Structure formats: C-alpha cells, structure tokens
Short mmCIF file of C-alpha atoms and ligand atoms in Angstrom, two decimals:
data_model
loop_
_atom_site.label_atom_id
_atom_site.label_comp_id
_atom_site.label_asym_id
_atom_site.label_seq_id
_atom_site.Cartn_x
_atom_site.Cartn_y
_atom_site.Cartn_z
CA VAL V 1 -140.95 38.32 -20.90
CA SER V 2 -143.31 40.06 -18.55
CA LYS V 3 -140.91 39.37 -15.69
CA ASN V 4 -138.07 40.99 -17.60
CA ALA V 5 -140.21 43.92 -18.58
CA GLY V 6 -141.16 44.33 -14.96
CA ARG V 7 -137.55 44.25 -13.88
CA ASN V 8 -136.56 46.72 -16.55
CA GLN V 9 -139.33 49.01 -15.51
CA PHE V 10 -138.27 48.79 -11.91
CA HIS V 11 -134.70 49.51 -12.88
CA PHE V 12 -135.78 52.44 -15.01
CA PHE V 13 -137.93 53.77 -12.18
CA THR V 14 -135.18 53.65 -9.57
CA ARG V 15 -132.70 55.26 -11.89
CA SER V 16 -135.02 58.14 -12.58
CA MET V 17 -135.61 58.51 -8.83
CA GLN V 18 -131.88 58.61 -8.29
CA GLU V 19 -131.54 61.22 -10.99
CA GLN V 20 -134.28 63.28 -9.43
CA ALA V 21 -132.68 63.02 -6.00
CA TRP V 22 -129.31 64.00 -7.46
CA HIS V 23 -130.87 66.90 -9.30
CA ARG V 24 -132.49 68.11 -6.06
CA ILE V 25 -129.26 67.84 -4.10
CA THR V 26 -127.35 69.72 -6.78
CA MET V 27 -130.00 72.45 -7.00
CA MET V 28 -130.11 72.73 -3.21
CA GLY V 29 -126.35 73.29 -3.06
CA GLU V 30 -126.51 75.86 -5.82
CA LEU V 31 -129.47 77.60 -4.18
CA ARG V 32 -127.53 77.87 -0.92
CA ASN V 33 -124.87 79.84 -2.80
CA ALA V 34 -127.31 81.96 -4.79
CA LEU V 35 -127.45 84.88 -2.34
CA PRO V 36 -123.70 85.15 -1.56
CA ARG V 37 -122.97 84.85 -5.29
CA LYS V 38 -125.50 87.60 -6.03
CA GLU V 39 -127.52 85.43 -8.40
CA LEU V 40 -130.89 86.49 -6.98
CA GLN V 41 -132.56 89.43 -8.64
CA LEU V 42 -135.84 91.27 -8.23
CA TYR V 43 -138.01 92.03 -11.20
CA PHE V 44 -140.93 94.44 -10.93
CA GLN V 45 -144.34 94.46 -12.54
CA PRO V 46 -146.41 97.65 -12.62
CA VAL V 47 -149.79 97.83 -10.90
CA VAL V 48 -151.89 100.26 -12.88
CA GLU V 49 -154.70 102.43 -11.52
CA LEU V 50 -157.47 101.61 -14.00
CA ALA V 51 -159.28 104.96 -13.82
CA SER V 52 -156.18 107.06 -14.67
CA GLY V 53 -153.91 104.54 -16.41
CA ARG V 54 -150.97 105.60 -14.24
CA VAL V 55 -148.47 103.19 -12.69
CA ALA V 56 -149.55 103.34 -9.04
CA LYS V 57 -147.50 100.55 -7.45
CA GLY V 58 -145.10 97.74 -8.24
CA GLU V 59 -144.90 94.06 -7.33
CA ALA V 60 -141.47 92.55 -6.69
CA LEU V 61 -141.02 89.10 -8.26
CA LEU V 62 -137.98 86.97 -7.52
CA ARG V 63 -135.68 85.61 -10.24
CA TRP V 64 -132.64 83.33 -9.97
CA MET V 65 -129.98 84.05 -12.55
CA HIS V 66 -128.48 80.56 -12.67
CA PRO V 67 -124.92 80.55 -14.09
CA GLN V 68 -125.65 77.61 -16.43
CA LYS V 69 -129.43 77.42 -16.76
CA GLY V 70 -130.10 81.13 -17.21
CA MET V 71 -133.04 82.93 -15.63
CA LEU V 72 -135.17 80.66 -13.43
CA LEU V 73 -138.74 81.52 -12.38
CA PRO V 74 -140.09 81.10 -8.82
CA SER V 75 -141.94 77.91 -9.81
CA GLU V 76 -138.53 76.31 -10.37
CA PHE V 77 -136.95 77.10 -6.99
CA ILE V 78 -139.34 78.54 -4.36
CA ALA V 79 -140.54 75.10 -3.20
CA LEU V 80 -136.93 74.04 -2.73
CA ALA V 81 -136.20 77.24 -0.81
CA GLU V 82 -139.17 76.49 1.44
CA GLU V 83 -138.09 72.91 2.11
CA SER V 84 -134.50 73.90 2.90
CA GLY V 85 -135.45 76.82 5.12
CA LEU V 86 -133.56 79.21 2.80
CA ILE V 87 -136.87 81.02 2.22
CA HIS V 88 -136.38 83.00 5.45
CA GLU V 89 -133.09 84.46 4.24
CA PHE V 90 -134.48 85.01 0.75
CA GLY V 91 -137.62 86.63 2.14
CA ASN V 92 -135.63 89.08 4.24
CA TRP V 93 -133.43 89.93 1.29
CA VAL V 94 -136.47 90.48 -0.96
CA PHE V 95 -138.12 92.73 1.64
CA MET V 96 -134.99 94.86 2.12
CA GLN V 97 -134.26 95.24 -1.58
CA ALA V 98 -137.88 96.06 -2.36
CA SER V 99 -137.99 98.65 0.47
CA ALA V 100 -134.93 100.37 -0.94
CA TRP V 101 -136.60 100.58 -4.37
CA SER V 102 -139.79 101.93 -2.80
CA LYS V 103 -137.72 104.67 -1.17
CA ARG V 104 -136.00 105.53 -4.42
CA TRP V 105 -139.21 105.57 -6.48
CA THR V 106 -141.01 107.62 -3.84
CA GLU V 107 -138.26 110.25 -4.12
CA LEU V 108 -138.30 110.05 -7.91
CA THR V 109 -142.06 110.43 -8.36
CA GLY V 110 -142.63 112.82 -5.47
CA THR V 111 -145.50 110.68 -4.15
CA LEU V 112 -145.47 107.59 -1.96
CA PHE V 113 -144.70 104.65 -4.20
CA GLN V 114 -145.78 101.39 -2.67
CA VAL V 115 -143.96 98.18 -3.51
CA SER V 116 -145.34 94.73 -2.65
CA VAL V 117 -143.47 91.52 -1.93
CA ASN V 118 -144.72 87.93 -1.87
CA ALA V 119 -144.36 85.91 1.30
CA SER V 120 -144.83 82.17 1.51
CA PRO V 121 -146.75 80.53 4.40
CA VAL V 122 -143.46 78.99 5.61
CA GLN V 123 -142.12 82.45 6.41
CA PHE V 124 -144.89 82.93 8.95
CA MET V 125 -143.65 80.02 11.00
CA GLN V 126 -140.64 82.04 12.09
CA ARG V 127 -141.58 84.31 14.97
CA LYS V 128 -140.84 88.02 15.22
CA ARG V 129 -139.99 88.48 11.56
CA ALA V 130 -142.54 91.25 11.16
CA LEU V 131 -141.02 93.29 13.98
CA HIS V 132 -137.67 93.02 12.26
CA TRP V 133 -139.19 94.27 8.97
CA GLY V 134 -140.93 97.12 10.77
CA ARG V 135 -137.65 98.22 12.35
CA TYR V 136 -135.92 98.08 9.00
CA LEU V 137 -138.55 100.41 7.50
CA SER V 138 -138.07 103.00 10.23
CA GLU V 139 -134.27 102.79 9.81
CA LEU V 140 -134.71 103.55 6.11
CA GLY V 141 -137.06 106.39 7.03
CA LEU V 142 -139.90 104.97 4.97
CA ALA V 143 -143.51 106.00 5.41
CA TRP V 144 -145.84 103.57 7.16
CA ASN V 145 -147.59 102.29 4.05
CA SER V 146 -144.57 102.06 1.70
CA MET V 147 -144.62 98.29 1.70
CA SER V 148 -147.28 95.68 1.30
CA VAL V 149 -146.97 91.93 1.74
CA GLU V 150 -148.89 89.50 -0.47
CA ILE V 151 -150.02 86.31 1.21
CA THR V 152 -152.34 83.54 0.08
CA GLU V 153 -155.66 82.74 1.72
CA GLY V 154 -154.10 79.72 3.42
CA VAL V 155 -152.09 82.01 5.69
CA LEU V 156 -155.29 83.65 6.98
CA PHE V 157 -156.78 80.23 7.68
CA ASN V 158 -153.75 79.05 9.61
CA THR V 159 -154.92 79.17 13.18
CA SER V 160 -151.45 78.85 14.74
CA SER V 161 -150.76 81.64 17.19
CA SER V 162 -147.44 82.42 15.51
CA THR V 163 -149.11 83.21 12.17
CA ALA V 164 -151.83 85.38 13.70
CA GLU V 165 -149.27 87.15 15.88
CA GLN V 166 -147.07 87.91 12.91
CA LEU V 167 -149.91 89.23 10.80
CA LEU V 168 -150.98 91.56 13.59
CA ASP V 169 -147.35 92.65 14.22
CA MET V 170 -147.02 93.42 10.54
CA ARG V 171 -150.15 95.56 10.72
CA ASP V 172 -148.75 97.36 13.75
CA ALA V 173 -145.53 98.10 11.85
CA GLY V 174 -147.64 99.81 9.17
CA ILE V 175 -147.08 97.16 6.53
CA GLN V 176 -150.13 96.65 4.33
CA VAL V 177 -151.51 93.20 3.55
CA ALA V 178 -152.82 91.87 0.24
CA ILE V 179 -154.48 88.52 -0.38
CA ASP V 180 -152.93 87.01 -3.51
CA ASP V 181 -154.68 84.66 -5.96
CA PHE V 182 -158.04 85.40 -4.35
CA GLY V 183 -160.85 83.08 -5.42
CA THR V 184 -158.73 79.95 -5.74
CA GLY V 185 -158.86 78.91 -2.06
CA TYR V 186 -161.56 78.97 0.57
CA SER V 187 -162.15 82.69 0.18
CA SER V 188 -163.77 83.47 3.49
CA MET V 189 -164.72 87.11 3.76
CA ALA V 190 -164.85 86.81 7.55
CA TYR V 191 -161.07 86.32 7.75
CA LEU V 192 -160.45 89.42 5.65
CA LYS V 193 -162.18 91.52 8.29
CA ARG V 194 -160.44 89.81 11.19
CA PHE V 195 -156.97 90.74 9.99
CA ASP V 196 -158.00 94.05 8.48
CA VAL V 197 -156.61 93.19 5.04
CA ASP V 198 -156.01 96.14 2.65
CA TYR V 199 -156.07 94.58 -0.84
CA LEU V 200 -157.62 91.67 -2.65
CA LYS V 201 -155.86 90.41 -5.75
CA ILE V 202 -158.32 88.58 -7.97
CA ASP V 203 -156.64 85.48 -9.38
CA GLN V 204 -155.64 85.43 -13.06
CA SER V 205 -158.07 82.58 -13.76
CA PHE V 206 -160.99 85.04 -13.39
CA VAL V 207 -159.46 87.46 -15.89
CA ARG V 208 -157.13 85.85 -18.45
CA GLY V 209 -158.94 84.25 -21.37
CA THR V 210 -162.42 84.96 -19.94
CA ALA V 211 -165.39 85.69 -22.21
CA PRO V 212 -167.92 88.48 -21.61
CA ASN V 213 -170.89 87.27 -19.50
CA SER V 214 -168.98 84.14 -18.43
CA THR V 215 -169.41 82.67 -14.94
CA ARG V 216 -165.83 83.53 -14.09
CA ARG V 217 -166.44 87.18 -14.86
CA THR V 218 -169.62 87.16 -12.78
CA ILE V 219 -167.61 85.78 -9.85
CA ALA V 220 -164.95 88.48 -10.33
CA GLU V 221 -167.64 91.20 -10.38
CA THR V 222 -169.14 89.80 -7.17
CA ILE V 223 -165.73 89.74 -5.46
CA ILE V 224 -165.21 93.41 -6.39
CA VAL V 225 -168.57 94.45 -4.89
CA MET V 226 -168.02 92.47 -1.68
CA ALA V 227 -164.45 93.68 -1.23
CA HIS V 228 -165.52 97.30 -1.59
CA LYS V 229 -168.29 96.82 0.97
CA LEU V 230 -165.61 95.60 3.38
CA GLY V 231 -163.40 98.59 2.59
CA LEU V 232 -160.73 96.72 0.59
CA LYS V 233 -159.15 97.83 -2.68
CA VAL V 234 -159.15 95.34 -5.55
CA ILE V 235 -156.30 94.47 -7.93
CA ALA V 236 -157.03 92.21 -10.92
CA GLU V 237 -154.18 89.94 -12.08
CA GLY V 238 -153.57 88.62 -15.59
CA VAL V 239 -154.96 91.56 -17.58
CA GLU V 240 -153.82 90.78 -21.12
CA THR V 241 -156.24 92.64 -23.43
CA PRO V 242 -157.79 96.14 -23.63
CA GLU V 243 -161.23 94.48 -23.57
CA GLN V 244 -160.43 92.86 -20.21
CA ARG V 245 -159.16 96.17 -18.86
CA ASP V 246 -162.33 97.99 -19.97
CA TRP V 247 -164.58 95.32 -18.45
CA LEU V 248 -162.69 95.49 -15.11
CA GLN V 249 -162.78 99.26 -15.01
CA HIS V 250 -166.50 99.20 -15.74
CA ALA V 251 -166.96 96.64 -12.96
CA GLY V 252 -165.35 99.11 -10.54
CA CYS V 253 -162.03 97.33 -10.10
CA ASP V 254 -159.38 99.71 -8.68
CA PHE V 255 -156.11 98.36 -10.13
CA GLY V 256 -154.95 96.01 -12.87
CA GLN V 257 -151.77 94.08 -13.43
CA GLY V 258 -150.79 92.03 -16.47
CA TYR V 259 -148.95 91.70 -19.75
CA LEU V 260 -151.22 94.36 -21.35
CA PHE V 261 -149.39 96.94 -19.24
CA SER V 262 -146.03 95.21 -18.88
CA GLN V 263 -144.32 91.94 -18.05
CA PRO V 264 -142.15 91.93 -14.91
CA VAL V 265 -138.94 93.84 -15.77
CA PRO V 266 -135.59 94.67 -14.09
CA PRO V 267 -135.68 97.76 -11.82
CA GLU V 268 -133.91 100.02 -14.35
CA GLU V 269 -136.54 99.25 -16.95
CA PHE V 270 -139.31 99.65 -14.39
CA GLU V 271 -138.01 103.11 -13.64
CA GLN V 272 -138.44 104.01 -17.30
CA LEU V 273 -142.08 102.93 -17.13
CA LEU V 274 -142.42 105.25 -14.15
CA SER V 275 -140.97 108.23 -15.95
CA LEU V 276 -143.15 107.57 -19.00
CA HIS V 277 -146.34 107.42 -16.96
CA SER V 278 -145.76 109.79 -14.09
CA PRO V 279 -145.92 113.53 -14.86
CA ALA V 280 -143.78 114.35 -11.80
CA VAL V 281 -140.81 112.46 -13.25
CA SER V 282 -141.12 113.19 -16.97
CA GLY V 283 -141.51 116.90 -16.16
CA ARG V 284 -137.92 117.06 -14.89
P1 LIG O 301 -148.03 85.89 -8.01
O1 LIG O 301 -147.62 86.66 -6.83
O2 LIG O 301 -149.48 85.61 -8.18
O3 LIG O 301 -147.45 86.71 -9.24
C1 LIG O 301 -148.04 86.81 -10.50
C2 LIG O 301 -147.40 85.89 -11.52
O4 LIG O 301 -148.12 85.99 -12.76
C3 LIG O 301 -145.96 86.26 -11.87
O5 LIG O 301 -145.26 85.05 -12.20
C4 LIG O 301 -146.13 87.13 -13.11
O6 LIG O 301 -144.99 87.14 -13.96
C5 LIG O 301 -147.28 86.43 -13.80
N1 LIG O 301 -148.09 87.35 -14.62
C6 LIG O 301 -148.32 88.66 -14.44
N2 LIG O 301 -149.14 89.18 -15.37
C7 LIG O 301 -149.45 88.15 -16.20
C8 LIG O 301 -150.27 88.05 -17.38
O7 LIG O 301 -150.88 89.01 -17.86
N3 LIG O 301 -150.34 86.82 -17.97
C9 LIG O 301 -149.68 85.73 -17.48
N4 LIG O 301 -149.79 84.58 -18.11
N5 LIG O 301 -148.91 85.80 -16.34
C10 LIG O 301 -148.79 86.99 -15.74
P2 LIG O 301 -143.84 84.69 -11.57
O8 LIG O 301 -142.97 85.90 -11.51
O9 LIG O 301 -143.36 83.47 -12.27
O10 LIG O 301 -144.19 84.30 -10.07
C11 LIG O 301 -144.97 83.18 -9.77
C12 LIG O 301 -145.28 83.13 -8.29
O11 LIG O 301 -144.11 82.93 -7.51
C13 LIG O 301 -145.90 84.41 -7.74
O12 LIG O 301 -147.27 84.46 -8.05
C14 LIG O 301 -145.61 84.27 -6.27
O13 LIG O 301 -146.60 83.48 -5.64
C15 LIG O 301 -144.29 83.51 -6.26
N6 LIG O 301 -143.18 84.44 -5.95
C16 LIG O 301 -142.58 85.36 -6.75
N7 LIG O 301 -141.61 86.04 -6.09
C17 LIG O 301 -141.59 85.53 -4.83
C18 LIG O 301 -140.82 85.83 -3.65
O14 LIG O 301 -139.97 86.74 -3.59
N8 LIG O 301 -141.09 85.07 -2.53
C19 LIG O 301 -142.06 84.10 -2.51
N9 LIG O 301 -142.25 83.41 -1.38
N10 LIG O 301 -142.80 83.81 -3.60
C20 LIG O 301 -142.58 84.51 -4.75
MG1 LIG O 302 -148.15 88.23 -5.80
MG1 LIG O 303 -151.28 85.98 -7.95
MG1 LIG O 304 -149.39 82.98 -7.13
#
C-alpha cells in the first residue's frame, strides 16, 4: 500500500510540475506579446503632501490587462519579466509613458509634477540605460527633476560597477532616486549618502495596521528623524486610516501614500484627483 501511495504521490508531483512548467511557458509567450498587443497599462497612485493635503506627486504602477484573465498585478508577472529579460523593454516603456504623463500634468497644474517609476535590480545590469532615459527627458523638454526612480535597498548594496555607474549616470541626468520599501532590508544609512538619494519610502509594514506606541511606529519615527538629518524627504506607504495620517504628520513625515487617499487608478481618473485637489486646475 505504502509503495502504491508513494508512486501515486510521485506521479501527482510530476504532473503538477509539468502543469507549472506549461503554465510558465504559456505565460511567457503571452507576456512577450503584451507590449505589441498594447495589454500593458500604467496606473497611478497619488503621493500626498501631509501638511497641505494636496496631491504632490504620482507613482506609476504597472498592470497587465490579460485578454482572458483580466487585470494582473505586478506580483503575477514581474518575476517572469525579469527571468525572460523582457523587463528591460517593459522598464523603458514604463519610463517613457510616465514621463509623458509628467509633462502633461505639469502643464495642467502649472507646477512641476513629478512622477516616479519602479525599477527592478535586473534593469541595472544593462549598461547605459540611464543615459538613454536622460536623453529621452531632454527630447521631451522635461525639467531635470520631473522623474524619480524607485529602487530597493538591494540595488544600493550591489557593488558591481555597472550598478553604481548607472545610479550615478541617473543622478547626472537629473533623475531623482527613491529607496522603496525602506526598513525591510539592510537599511544602511551610509549608502544613502554615497548615492545622494532624494527620498526614503517607509515600507507599509511600519504603517498599515500599526498601533499607537508600537515598536513599528517607533522605528518609523526614528527613520524619519535620521532621513531628515541626511537631507532626504520621507514618503510613508500604506496609509489607510486618518489616525495613521495624523500620527505620520505629527512625526514630521513629508508625504503619504495609501488607500486612505486613493488606490492606484488609470491616468484619466488620476487627472480628476489632480483637478479636485489642485487650485490651479480647478480654477480653470
Ligand atoms: P511598491 O512600489 O512598493 O508599490 C506599492 C504597492 O502597494 C502597490 O502594489 C500599491 O497598489 C500597494 N498599495 C498602495 N497603497 C496601499 C495601501 O494603503 N494598502 C495596501 N494594502 N496596499 C497599498 P502593486 O501595484 O501591486 O505593486 C506591487 C509592486 O510591484 C510594487 O511595490 C513594485 O515593487 C512592483 N512594480 C509595480 N510596477 C512596476 C514596474 O513598472 N516595474 C517594476 N520593476 N516593478 C513594478
Ligand atoms: Mg514603489
Ligand atoms: Mg513599496
Ligand atoms: Mg515593493
């Protein structure tokens, strides 16, 4: 009996592996066609200046409108894009689209409207990408700090010359740098100074679902103080309640992002948020 059970298990296991492999191959093929078939779309989430409550910036978040499965989130396809190398193409597309929206929203609001994009560590393995992005910005006639790129702490720790070179090139091109999900990795303040980072984004886990006087809040408060001493601005992620917003504002945090203000929305909807919150637009 046990022998049979073992064999059945083995059979079951291999079949599920085959299914997984098939699923991956199918997804990979579909992902390859996603850009030419115009299935990729950018959503935007507002970044709110806590002191004034105005929408100060926007973060671009990638979505894949799959013809059968509907809207897929990055967690369902970014890893595959990284493995296949498609992430380079996707990343360039995201940067160009987001730049165009920054240009439009800058014109609409009458003040520089910065848009941020996320970049995965894999993208930093390709040399000279930053120069290319910098050139694209000048072609569009965008101001030097119109765009910011969000990277994770791991990218700062990567000692490869190509990564360091790209970060510095990006800085030279006037692209700002934000450290995403701060507090979840090694969090070395020394690296922040070395690459002259502009923003720290405190990870959601220090904000969402936290209780007053909790350790996580104490850590967040400490990050805010240290970041300010180093001349960085701080953005808190995962702000879901007014109480969290008030605590962050009191702790001196500069910006907040989260469902309290808005979920990520398509650009047309984002533009409505802008006109509701910005006097320059609603006054027209
Ligand atoms: P991230 O950059 O840390 O983005 C924040 C994520 O938290 C987004 O998920 C956003 O929808 C979600 N979020 C925002 N506010 C709240 C809140 O109040 N509560 C909760 N529960 N969640 C909130 P999303 O869009 O699924 O993106 C997940 C991750 O995928 C991003 O994390 C980013 O690392 C990555 N990603 C997104 N777009 C791109 C892209 O164009 N390229 C690359 N390489 N990665 C991307
Ligand atoms: Mg981000
Ligand atoms: Mg994050
Ligand atoms: Mg993240």
